[in-house]
């Protein structure tokens, strides 16, 4: 029987220590659940080592005349990639 095993978590880590963030992710893994987390860049090092992919969303702003154009750009990065190592160095 198919079941849904996805847990979305939006900024729930803002008040937690890095150790507690890792504990939460490990608890989801032990329950065989997948998590989707929204967090600030400062918490990435605590979570990313326990996650398979990081999706970075950057905001691009351009002014065209008087109008401000805002575009969100999403990039998926695998934990073992060179891009991931660069991000981890930047936020550490």
mmCIF file of C-alpha atoms in Angstrom:
data_model
loop_
_atom_site.group_PDB
_atom_site.id
_atom_site.type_symbol
_atom_site.label_atom_id
_atom_site.label_comp_id
_atom_site.label_asym_id
_atom_site.label_seq_id
_atom_site.Cartn_x
_atom_site.Cartn_y
_atom_site.Cartn_z
ATOM 1 C CA UNK A 1 0.000 0.000 0.000
ATOM 2 C CA UNK A 2 1.597 3.346 -1.022
ATOM 3 C CA UNK A 3 2.118 5.883 1.736
ATOM 4 C CA UNK A 4 3.439 9.405 1.956
ATOM 5 C CA UNK A 5 6.544 9.807 4.083
ATOM 6 C CA UNK A 6 7.536 13.428 3.579
ATOM 7 C CA UNK A 7 7.902 15.960 6.388
ATOM 8 C CA UNK A 8 8.147 19.661 5.416
ATOM 9 C CA UNK A 9 9.851 21.820 8.056
ATOM 10 C CA UNK A 10 9.972 25.594 7.563
ATOM 11 C CA UNK A 11 12.468 27.513 9.711
ATOM 12 C CA UNK A 12 11.865 25.261 12.693
ATOM 13 C CA UNK A 13 15.601 25.230 13.335
ATOM 14 C CA UNK A 14 16.011 28.954 13.984
ATOM 15 C CA UNK A 15 16.008 28.483 17.776
ATOM 16 C CA UNK A 16 17.910 25.164 17.873
ATOM 17 C CA UNK A 17 21.612 24.524 18.321
ATOM 18 C CA UNK A 18 23.548 22.744 15.584
ATOM 19 C CA UNK A 19 23.547 19.544 17.615
ATOM 20 C CA UNK A 20 19.749 19.655 17.983
ATOM 21 C CA UNK A 21 19.301 20.269 14.251
ATOM 22 C CA UNK A 22 21.333 17.125 13.536
ATOM 23 C CA UNK A 23 19.268 15.217 16.133
ATOM 24 C CA UNK A 24 16.004 16.213 14.402
ATOM 25 C CA UNK A 25 17.258 15.052 11.022
ATOM 26 C CA UNK A 26 18.515 11.768 12.472
ATOM 27 C CA UNK A 27 15.090 11.189 14.085
ATOM 28 C CA UNK A 28 13.400 11.587 10.693
ATOM 29 C CA UNK A 29 15.872 9.142 9.154
ATOM 30 C CA UNK A 30 15.239 6.580 11.911
ATOM 31 C CA UNK A 31 11.511 6.837 11.195
ATOM 32 C CA UNK A 32 12.289 6.291 7.494
ATOM 33 C CA UNK A 33 10.835 9.700 6.586
ATOM 34 C CA UNK A 34 12.080 12.218 4.054
ATOM 35 C CA UNK A 35 12.368 15.816 5.158
ATOM 36 C CA UNK A 36 12.267 19.071 3.263
ATOM 37 C CA UNK A 37 13.805 21.845 5.337
ATOM 38 C CA UNK A 38 13.770 25.593 4.876
ATOM 39 C CA UNK A 39 16.552 27.268 6.824
ATOM 40 C CA UNK A 40 18.900 30.212 6.909
ATOM 41 C CA UNK A 41 22.392 29.812 5.490
ATOM 42 C CA UNK A 42 23.906 29.798 8.983
ATOM 43 C CA UNK A 43 22.289 26.426 9.743
ATOM 44 C CA UNK A 44 23.375 24.716 6.516
ATOM 45 C CA UNK A 45 26.557 23.124 7.941
ATOM 46 C CA UNK A 46 24.572 21.341 10.668
ATOM 47 C CA UNK A 47 22.009 19.912 8.281
ATOM 48 C CA UNK A 48 23.785 19.377 4.994
ATOM 49 C CA UNK A 49 26.137 16.654 6.192
ATOM 50 C CA UNK A 50 23.028 14.589 6.980
ATOM 51 C CA UNK A 51 21.116 15.449 3.776
ATOM 52 C CA UNK A 52 21.533 14.178 0.225
ATOM 53 C CA UNK A 53 20.829 17.432 -1.606
ATOM 54 C CA UNK A 54 20.849 21.124 -0.919
ATOM 55 C CA UNK A 55 18.605 23.416 -2.919
ATOM 56 C CA UNK A 56 19.885 26.962 -2.794
ATOM 57 C CA UNK A 57 17.445 29.690 -3.771
ATOM 58 C CA UNK A 58 19.074 33.009 -4.617
ATOM 59 C CA UNK A 59 17.257 36.234 -5.278
ATOM 60 C CA UNK A 60 18.288 38.192 -8.363
ATOM 61 C CA UNK A 61 17.147 41.805 -8.504
ATOM 62 C CA UNK A 62 17.361 43.995 -11.606
ATOM 63 C CA UNK A 63 16.055 47.454 -12.132
ATOM 64 C CA UNK A 64 14.503 48.092 -15.527
ATOM 65 C CA UNK A 65 13.583 51.738 -15.679
ATOM 66 C CA UNK A 66 11.559 52.403 -12.529
ATOM 67 C CA UNK A 67 10.499 48.784 -12.049
ATOM 68 C CA UNK A 68 12.376 46.356 -9.858
ATOM 69 C CA UNK A 69 12.355 42.850 -11.306
ATOM 70 C CA UNK A 70 12.890 40.076 -8.762
ATOM 71 C CA UNK A 71 13.642 36.525 -9.809
ATOM 72 C CA UNK A 72 14.309 33.511 -7.589
ATOM 73 C CA UNK A 73 16.884 31.089 -8.943
ATOM 74 C CA UNK A 74 16.983 27.556 -7.513
ATOM 75 C CA UNK A 75 19.988 25.263 -7.845
ATOM 76 C CA UNK A 76 20.150 21.675 -6.568
ATOM 77 C CA UNK A 77 23.535 20.616 -5.201
ATOM 78 C CA UNK A 78 24.503 17.051 -4.274
ATOM 79 C CA UNK A 79 26.223 16.663 -0.895
ATOM 80 C CA UNK A 80 29.323 15.033 -2.389
ATOM 81 C CA UNK A 81 29.834 17.598 -5.184
ATOM 82 C CA UNK A 82 32.535 20.253 -5.476
ATOM 83 C CA UNK A 83 29.843 22.968 -5.279
ATOM 84 C CA UNK A 84 28.739 21.589 -1.913
ATOM 85 C CA UNK A 85 32.296 21.674 -0.589
ATOM 86 C CA UNK A 86 32.594 25.317 -1.690
ATOM 87 C CA UNK A 87 29.334 26.277 0.024
ATOM 88 C CA UNK A 88 30.360 24.519 3.199
ATOM 89 C CA UNK A 89 33.668 26.435 3.209
ATOM 90 C CA UNK A 90 31.823 29.734 2.670
ATOM 91 C CA UNK A 91 29.303 29.296 5.487
ATOM 92 C CA UNK A 92 31.695 27.714 7.980
#
